[in-house]
Amino acid sequence: MSLDYTNSIPLHVQLKKILEQQIYNGYYTEKLPSERELMDEYYVSRSTVRQSIEQLVRERVLERKPGKGTFVAIRTINDWLGSLHSTSENIEKMGMAPGAKLVASQEIEVFGRLKDVTGLDKAHHFKRVRYADDIPMGIERHYYPVGLGKKLSQYNLDQEAFYELLEKELKVKTFQAEQEIKAGAATRNDAKLLHILEGASIIIAERKITDIHGDFVEFERAHYRADMYSFKITLSRNSK
Amino acid sequence: MSLDYTNSIPLHVQLKKILEQQIYNGYYTEKLPSERELMDEYYVSRSTVRQSIEQLVRERVLERKPGKGTFVAIRTINDWLGSLHSTSENIEKMGMAPGAKLVASQEIEVFGRLKDVTGLDKAHHFKRVRYADDIPMGIERHYYPVGLGKKLSQYNLDQEAFYELLEKELKVKTFQAEQEIKAGAATRNDAKLLHILEGASIIIAERKITDIHGDFVEFERAHYRADMYSFKITLSRNSK
DNA sequence: CAGTGGTCTAGACCACTGG
DNA sequence: CAGTGGTCTAGACCACTGG
């Protein structure tokens, strides 16, 4: 691919798109050519190359390491969830020790709202109870496409590492998450697992994650004890 | 102020800090000198000036208008709350018409947790019921320092414009917001205002806003009917 | 030591703005 | 028309990396 010098689209924008494509297509997976090599490859000046790369650094697609080179950025889900904290982090902030226990892992038929949201007929379902200092404070249900679920089920899931597994072990490139937070009342089953009364207030979080192609990766539905759990979000004017 | 050429801190970083200070000190309130004027003023090249300005544009402190100049950015709170939607927006997304009604506006003594969070002894308290298609779906309580509250109380508050008032009319420069979302049960008073049963599930949102100096601006506590309201957050890898 | 990204200069041409 | 930010070039020196 080369640049179109007659086009009114600035060269650095064209080059940025080419590099972005090559990264998402997997052509560059780690180190990029140096700025001087890219100058020769695309017949542009170093500042134009730098403009393209700067944009991608700002979007956290690339990372620059002075003296070493320019690299594809490694980012975890929790990292770009950014202002929203993970379950483990929330529990740790309360001064308690986070824990998890897998109570179900099976293939299921999907119907109703879950089918609408995921677009799946079958899914692999994981159900985990989350603990804070050994007190049960939430139930997290994860739904994955069958193939992905099968792979995940080979790991030890009595830990807090779902997202890390997806990113690091299974190389799923996640892209976007939509999260909804609402309140509700505990079902009989919730009540039993969480040691609370049926009908007690719970806080419900639903999250849908799609990969860079917009394909479904995960749907999660979590029920937390309202007296033990809340979501904290910090929003700041400096996006830095 | 001028730049220190012997200092190891890059010139564009020094210049960025100077400009940032002048903006926050109110020296520049609207239009900045042109890039060519800044070159002459600080004895640097145009690319160095542009590097400084680019950084401030990225942090949303400045805005560039091609052909016109560089300006101090005007930003509303809802704007930088970004991924979190406002009450009105949430109601509109449900396909309903948002409304509000002021039911209390008074100076109060502050104690307990509210005193801890705000650091105030006295506060001005506003209480509004929020509607969706004339159905009451939430109670929002706002607490301000007495002086600010007095100013706000002179406006017509039977509308959705609290943040806009703060920013546009009262020139409060907000900076950071911390938000907590949890669940609870309706008190008798909640139940009466929201037309629900005492003890029914509600979702509770608390938000503390501070200005650019870290000084307290507002504390808000809102109770929403769990069957009618939820928080939606979209998180994306591209921060753009 | 060669190679890397970071910084900085001087200069040029462009499209757009608004009197 | 002069003035603005946007784009682009060519070239230079720097500190840091790692063989």
mmCIF file of C-alpha atoms in Angstrom, chain A residues 4-223:
data_model
loop_
_atom_site.group_PDB
_atom_site.id
_atom_site.type_symbol
_atom_site.label_atom_id
_atom_site.label_comp_id
_atom_site.label_asym_id
_atom_site.label_seq_id
_atom_site.Cartn_x
_atom_site.Cartn_y
_atom_site.Cartn_z
ATOM 1 C CA ASP A 4 -1.930 9.075 -2.716
ATOM 2 C CA TYR A 5 -0.227 12.445 -3.071
ATOM 3 C CA THR A 6 -2.971 13.893 -5.271
ATOM 4 C CA ASN A 7 -5.646 13.111 -2.670
ATOM 5 C CA SER A 8 -6.820 15.955 -0.453
ATOM 6 C CA ILE A 9 -6.653 13.673 2.587
ATOM 7 C CA PRO A 10 -3.472 14.645 4.455
ATOM 8 C CA LEU A 11 -0.578 12.230 4.095
ATOM 9 C CA HIS A 12 -0.296 11.678 7.840
ATOM 10 C CA VAL A 13 -3.971 10.673 8.000
ATOM 11 C CA GLN A 14 -3.523 8.227 5.107
ATOM 12 C CA LEU A 15 -0.414 6.765 6.705
ATOM 13 C CA LYS A 16 -2.124 6.486 10.073
ATOM 14 C CA LYS A 17 -4.957 4.453 8.514
ATOM 15 C CA ILE A 18 -2.517 2.150 6.737
ATOM 16 C CA LEU A 19 -0.566 1.484 9.923
ATOM 17 C CA GLU A 20 -3.778 0.960 11.894
ATOM 18 C CA GLN A 21 -5.002 -1.566 9.336
ATOM 19 C CA GLN A 22 -1.709 -3.432 9.390
ATOM 20 C CA ILE A 23 -1.853 -3.659 13.160
ATOM 21 C CA TYR A 24 -5.426 -4.956 13.243
ATOM 22 C CA ASN A 25 -4.695 -7.377 10.412
ATOM 23 C CA GLY A 26 -1.849 -8.739 12.458
ATOM 24 C CA TYR A 27 0.876 -7.663 10.026
ATOM 25 C CA TYR A 28 2.599 -5.804 12.832
ATOM 26 C CA THR A 29 2.248 -7.617 16.122
ATOM 27 C CA GLU A 30 5.099 -6.188 18.130
ATOM 28 C CA LYS A 31 7.761 -3.851 16.795
ATOM 29 C CA LEU A 32 7.120 -1.393 13.975
ATOM 30 C CA PRO A 33 9.761 -0.206 11.501
ATOM 31 C CA SER A 34 11.679 2.805 12.767
ATOM 32 C CA GLU A 35 10.509 6.302 11.849
ATOM 33 C CA ARG A 36 13.417 6.626 9.401
ATOM 34 C CA GLU A 37 12.531 3.315 7.750
ATOM 35 C CA LEU A 38 8.897 4.412 7.381
ATOM 36 C CA MET A 39 10.135 7.672 5.760
ATOM 37 C CA ASP A 40 11.860 5.633 3.043
ATOM 38 C CA GLU A 41 8.958 3.209 2.660
ATOM 39 C CA TYR A 42 6.259 5.835 2.172
ATOM 40 C CA TYR A 43 8.327 8.721 0.755
ATOM 41 C CA VAL A 44 7.360 11.248 3.419
ATOM 42 C CA SER A 45 9.328 13.341 5.884
ATOM 43 C CA ARG A 46 9.994 12.273 9.429
ATOM 44 C CA SER A 47 7.505 14.775 10.868
ATOM 45 C CA THR A 48 4.735 13.282 8.764
ATOM 46 C CA VAL A 49 5.621 9.806 10.003
ATOM 47 C CA ARG A 50 5.691 11.140 13.549
ATOM 48 C CA GLN A 51 2.288 12.790 13.144
ATOM 49 C CA SER A 52 0.745 9.450 12.119
ATOM 50 C CA ILE A 53 2.381 7.582 14.974
ATOM 51 C CA GLU A 54 1.485 10.281 17.505
ATOM 52 C CA GLN A 55 -2.178 9.867 16.678
ATOM 53 C CA LEU A 56 -1.967 6.100 17.205
ATOM 54 C CA VAL A 57 -0.070 6.568 20.469
ATOM 55 C CA ARG A 58 -2.811 8.898 21.636
ATOM 56 C CA GLU A 59 -5.405 6.254 20.816
ATOM 57 C CA ARG A 60 -3.314 3.742 22.751
ATOM 58 C CA VAL A 61 -2.755 1.558 19.722
ATOM 59 C CA LEU A 62 1.012 2.137 19.736
ATOM 60 C CA GLU A 63 3.651 2.756 22.394
ATOM 61 C CA ARG A 64 6.974 4.504 21.903
ATOM 62 C CA LYS A 65 10.093 3.394 23.734
ATOM 63 C CA PRO A 66 12.926 5.927 23.315
ATOM 64 C CA GLY A 67 16.134 4.319 22.106
ATOM 65 C CA LYS A 68 14.298 1.083 21.306
ATOM 66 C CA GLY A 69 11.484 1.664 18.856
ATOM 67 C CA THR A 70 7.725 1.856 18.361
ATOM 68 C CA PHE A 71 5.588 -1.056 19.490
ATOM 69 C CA VAL A 72 1.999 -2.264 19.302
ATOM 70 C CA ALA A 73 0.499 -1.416 22.696
ATOM 71 C CA ILE A 74 -0.448 -4.221 25.023
ATOM 72 C CA ARG A 75 -3.586 -3.309 26.892
ATOM 73 C CA THR A 76 -5.723 -5.363 29.247
ATOM 74 C CA ILE A 77 -9.470 -5.000 29.546
ATOM 75 C CA ASN A 78 -9.312 -3.601 33.044
ATOM 76 C CA ASP A 79 -6.860 -1.097 31.769
ATOM 77 C CA TRP A 80 -9.224 0.477 29.293
ATOM 78 C CA LEU A 81 -12.273 0.020 31.448
ATOM 79 C CA GLY A 82 -10.305 2.806 33.018
ATOM 80 C CA SER A 83 -12.447 4.738 35.403
ATOM 81 C CA LEU A 84 -14.504 1.729 36.373
ATOM 82 C CA HIS A 85 -12.897 -0.572 38.899
ATOM 83 C CA SER A 86 -12.928 -4.380 38.808
ATOM 84 C CA THR A 87 -14.678 -6.524 41.375
ATOM 85 C CA SER A 88 -11.393 -7.482 43.011
ATOM 86 C CA GLU A 89 -10.277 -3.880 43.169
ATOM 87 C CA ASN A 90 -13.559 -2.785 44.693
ATOM 88 C CA ILE A 91 -13.279 -5.450 47.357
ATOM 89 C CA GLU A 92 -9.669 -4.565 48.065
ATOM 90 C CA LYS A 93 -10.603 -0.899 48.446
ATOM 91 C CA MET A 94 -13.059 -1.902 51.154
ATOM 92 C CA GLY A 95 -10.094 -3.366 52.981
ATOM 93 C CA MET A 96 -11.160 -6.953 52.457
ATOM 94 C CA ALA A 97 -9.629 -9.955 50.697
ATOM 95 C CA PRO A 98 -11.230 -10.885 47.331
ATOM 96 C CA GLY A 99 -11.998 -14.504 46.458
ATOM 97 C CA ALA A 100 -13.980 -16.533 43.938
ATOM 98 C CA LYS A 101 -15.482 -19.998 43.621
ATOM 99 C CA LEU A 102 -16.746 -21.642 40.449
ATOM 100 C CA VAL A 103 -20.156 -23.219 41.065
ATOM 101 C CA ALA A 104 -21.249 -24.021 37.510
ATOM 102 C CA SER A 105 -19.670 -24.537 34.079
ATOM 103 C CA GLN A 106 -21.853 -25.968 31.341
ATOM 104 C CA GLU A 107 -23.204 -25.608 27.840
ATOM 105 C CA ILE A 108 -26.722 -24.198 27.754
ATOM 106 C CA GLU A 109 -29.510 -23.377 25.318
ATOM 107 C CA VAL A 110 -30.006 -19.633 25.024
ATOM 108 C CA PHE A 111 -33.384 -17.941 24.789
ATOM 109 C CA GLY A 112 -35.247 -14.738 25.579
ATOM 110 C CA ARG A 113 -33.340 -11.557 26.311
ATOM 111 C CA LEU A 114 -30.021 -13.370 26.590
ATOM 112 C CA LYS A 115 -30.470 -14.635 23.034
ATOM 113 C CA ASP A 116 -31.324 -11.135 21.804
ATOM 114 C CA VAL A 117 -28.256 -9.631 23.434
ATOM 115 C CA THR A 118 -25.723 -12.298 22.502
ATOM 116 C CA GLY A 119 -27.119 -13.448 19.180
ATOM 117 C CA LEU A 120 -26.299 -17.043 20.179
ATOM 118 C CA ASP A 121 -28.399 -20.240 20.230
ATOM 119 C CA LYS A 122 -26.014 -22.064 22.515
ATOM 120 C CA ALA A 123 -23.536 -20.650 25.008
ATOM 121 C CA HIS A 124 -21.099 -21.763 27.636
ATOM 122 C CA HIS A 125 -22.188 -20.574 31.040
ATOM 123 C CA PHE A 126 -19.912 -20.017 34.036
ATOM 124 C CA LYS A 127 -21.283 -19.101 37.413
ATOM 125 C CA ARG A 128 -19.021 -17.875 40.176
ATOM 126 C CA VAL A 129 -19.629 -16.715 43.721
ATOM 127 C CA ARG A 130 -17.425 -13.815 44.739
ATOM 128 C CA TYR A 131 -16.177 -13.405 48.279
ATOM 129 C CA ALA A 132 -14.895 -10.588 50.441
ATOM 130 C CA ASP A 133 -13.070 -11.955 53.487
ATOM 131 C CA ASP A 134 -14.933 -15.258 52.927
ATOM 132 C CA ILE A 135 -18.317 -13.498 53.024
ATOM 133 C CA PRO A 136 -20.299 -14.155 49.826
ATOM 134 C CA MET A 137 -21.077 -10.776 48.278
ATOM 135 C CA GLY A 138 -21.928 -11.465 44.677
ATOM 136 C CA ILE A 139 -22.847 -13.958 41.976
ATOM 137 C CA GLU A 140 -21.292 -13.463 38.559
ATOM 138 C CA ARG A 141 -22.632 -15.276 35.507
ATOM 139 C CA HIS A 142 -20.533 -15.282 32.352
ATOM 140 C CA TYR A 143 -21.783 -16.374 28.911
ATOM 141 C CA TYR A 144 -19.402 -17.151 26.032
ATOM 142 C CA PRO A 145 -19.666 -18.623 22.539
ATOM 143 C CA VAL A 146 -19.318 -22.408 22.884
ATOM 144 C CA GLY A 147 -15.816 -22.653 21.393
ATOM 145 C CA LEU A 148 -14.396 -19.923 23.570
ATOM 146 C CA GLY A 149 -16.179 -21.314 26.641
ATOM 147 C CA LYS A 150 -14.681 -24.758 26.048
ATOM 148 C CA LYS A 151 -11.181 -23.276 25.998
ATOM 149 C CA LEU A 152 -11.817 -21.229 29.117
ATOM 150 C CA SER A 153 -13.174 -24.233 30.990
ATOM 151 C CA GLN A 154 -9.758 -25.897 30.777
ATOM 152 C CA TYR A 155 -8.314 -23.321 33.156
ATOM 153 C CA ASN A 156 -8.665 -23.108 36.902
ATOM 154 C CA LEU A 157 -11.434 -20.568 37.319
ATOM 155 C CA ASP A 158 -11.450 -20.428 41.114
ATOM 156 C CA GLN A 159 -9.658 -17.123 40.813
ATOM 157 C CA GLU A 160 -10.256 -13.608 39.563
ATOM 158 C CA ALA A 161 -8.561 -13.922 36.207
ATOM 159 C CA PHE A 162 -11.303 -14.128 33.560
ATOM 160 C CA TYR A 163 -10.242 -11.073 31.590
ATOM 161 C CA GLU A 164 -6.558 -11.798 31.864
ATOM 162 C CA LEU A 165 -7.219 -15.289 30.517
ATOM 163 C CA LEU A 166 -9.118 -13.914 27.542
ATOM 164 C CA GLU A 167 -6.439 -11.401 26.669
ATOM 165 C CA LYS A 168 -3.221 -13.155 27.485
ATOM 166 C CA GLU A 169 -3.938 -16.857 27.002
ATOM 167 C CA LEU A 170 -6.587 -16.807 24.323
ATOM 168 C CA LYS A 171 -5.422 -13.677 22.478
ATOM 169 C CA VAL A 172 -8.940 -12.265 22.204
ATOM 170 C CA LYS A 173 -8.611 -8.666 21.110
ATOM 171 C CA THR A 174 -11.366 -6.904 22.973
ATOM 172 C CA PHE A 175 -12.654 -3.614 21.811
ATOM 173 C CA GLN A 176 -15.778 -2.261 23.392
ATOM 174 C CA ALA A 177 -17.839 -2.831 26.517
ATOM 175 C CA GLU A 178 -21.324 -1.693 27.350
ATOM 176 C CA GLN A 179 -22.260 -1.799 30.969
ATOM 177 C CA GLU A 180 -25.603 -1.301 32.639
ATOM 178 C CA ILE A 181 -26.072 -0.941 36.364
ATOM 179 C CA LYS A 182 -29.463 -1.312 38.008
ATOM 180 C CA ALA A 183 -31.120 -2.479 41.201
ATOM 181 C CA GLY A 184 -33.418 -5.379 41.950
ATOM 182 C CA ALA A 185 -34.576 -7.864 44.545
ATOM 183 C CA ALA A 186 -32.857 -11.134 45.450
ATOM 184 C CA THR A 187 -34.452 -14.328 44.086
ATOM 185 C CA ARG A 188 -34.664 -17.376 46.326
ATOM 186 C CA ASN A 189 -31.554 -18.780 44.667
ATOM 187 C CA ASP A 190 -29.648 -15.495 45.097
ATOM 188 C CA ALA A 191 -30.717 -15.406 48.720
ATOM 189 C CA LYS A 192 -29.376 -18.891 49.396
ATOM 190 C CA LEU A 193 -25.982 -18.303 47.776
ATOM 191 C CA LEU A 194 -25.504 -14.841 49.290
ATOM 192 C CA HIS A 195 -26.870 -15.620 52.763
ATOM 193 C CA ILE A 196 -29.474 -12.855 52.587
ATOM 194 C CA LEU A 197 -33.268 -12.752 52.677
ATOM 195 C CA GLU A 198 -35.335 -13.345 49.567
ATOM 196 C CA GLY A 199 -36.467 -9.939 48.231
ATOM 197 C CA ALA A 200 -33.544 -8.050 49.761
ATOM 198 C CA SER A 201 -32.027 -5.281 47.641
ATOM 199 C CA ILE A 202 -29.313 -6.301 45.225
ATOM 200 C CA ILE A 203 -27.359 -4.316 42.675
ATOM 201 C CA ILE A 204 -27.234 -5.794 39.183
ATOM 202 C CA ALA A 205 -24.493 -5.186 36.642
ATOM 203 C CA GLU A 206 -24.685 -6.386 33.076
ATOM 204 C CA ARG A 207 -21.794 -6.092 30.694
ATOM 205 C CA LYS A 208 -21.467 -6.998 27.053
ATOM 206 C CA ILE A 209 -18.029 -7.131 25.488
ATOM 207 C CA THR A 210 -17.343 -7.219 21.755
ATOM 208 C CA ASP A 211 -14.008 -7.642 19.970
ATOM 209 C CA ILE A 212 -12.386 -5.304 17.464
ATOM 210 C CA HIS A 213 -14.544 -6.708 14.650
ATOM 211 C CA GLY A 214 -17.711 -6.008 16.631
ATOM 212 C CA ASP A 215 -18.190 -9.745 17.246
ATOM 213 C CA PHE A 216 -19.649 -10.921 20.523
ATOM 214 C CA VAL A 217 -17.120 -12.077 23.116
ATOM 215 C CA GLU A 218 -18.827 -12.155 26.488
ATOM 216 C CA PHE A 219 -21.987 -11.306 28.321
ATOM 217 C CA GLU A 220 -21.839 -11.027 32.073
ATOM 218 C CA ARG A 221 -24.642 -10.611 34.562
ATOM 219 C CA ALA A 222 -23.724 -10.073 38.188
ATOM 220 C CA HIS A 223 -25.827 -9.784 41.325
#
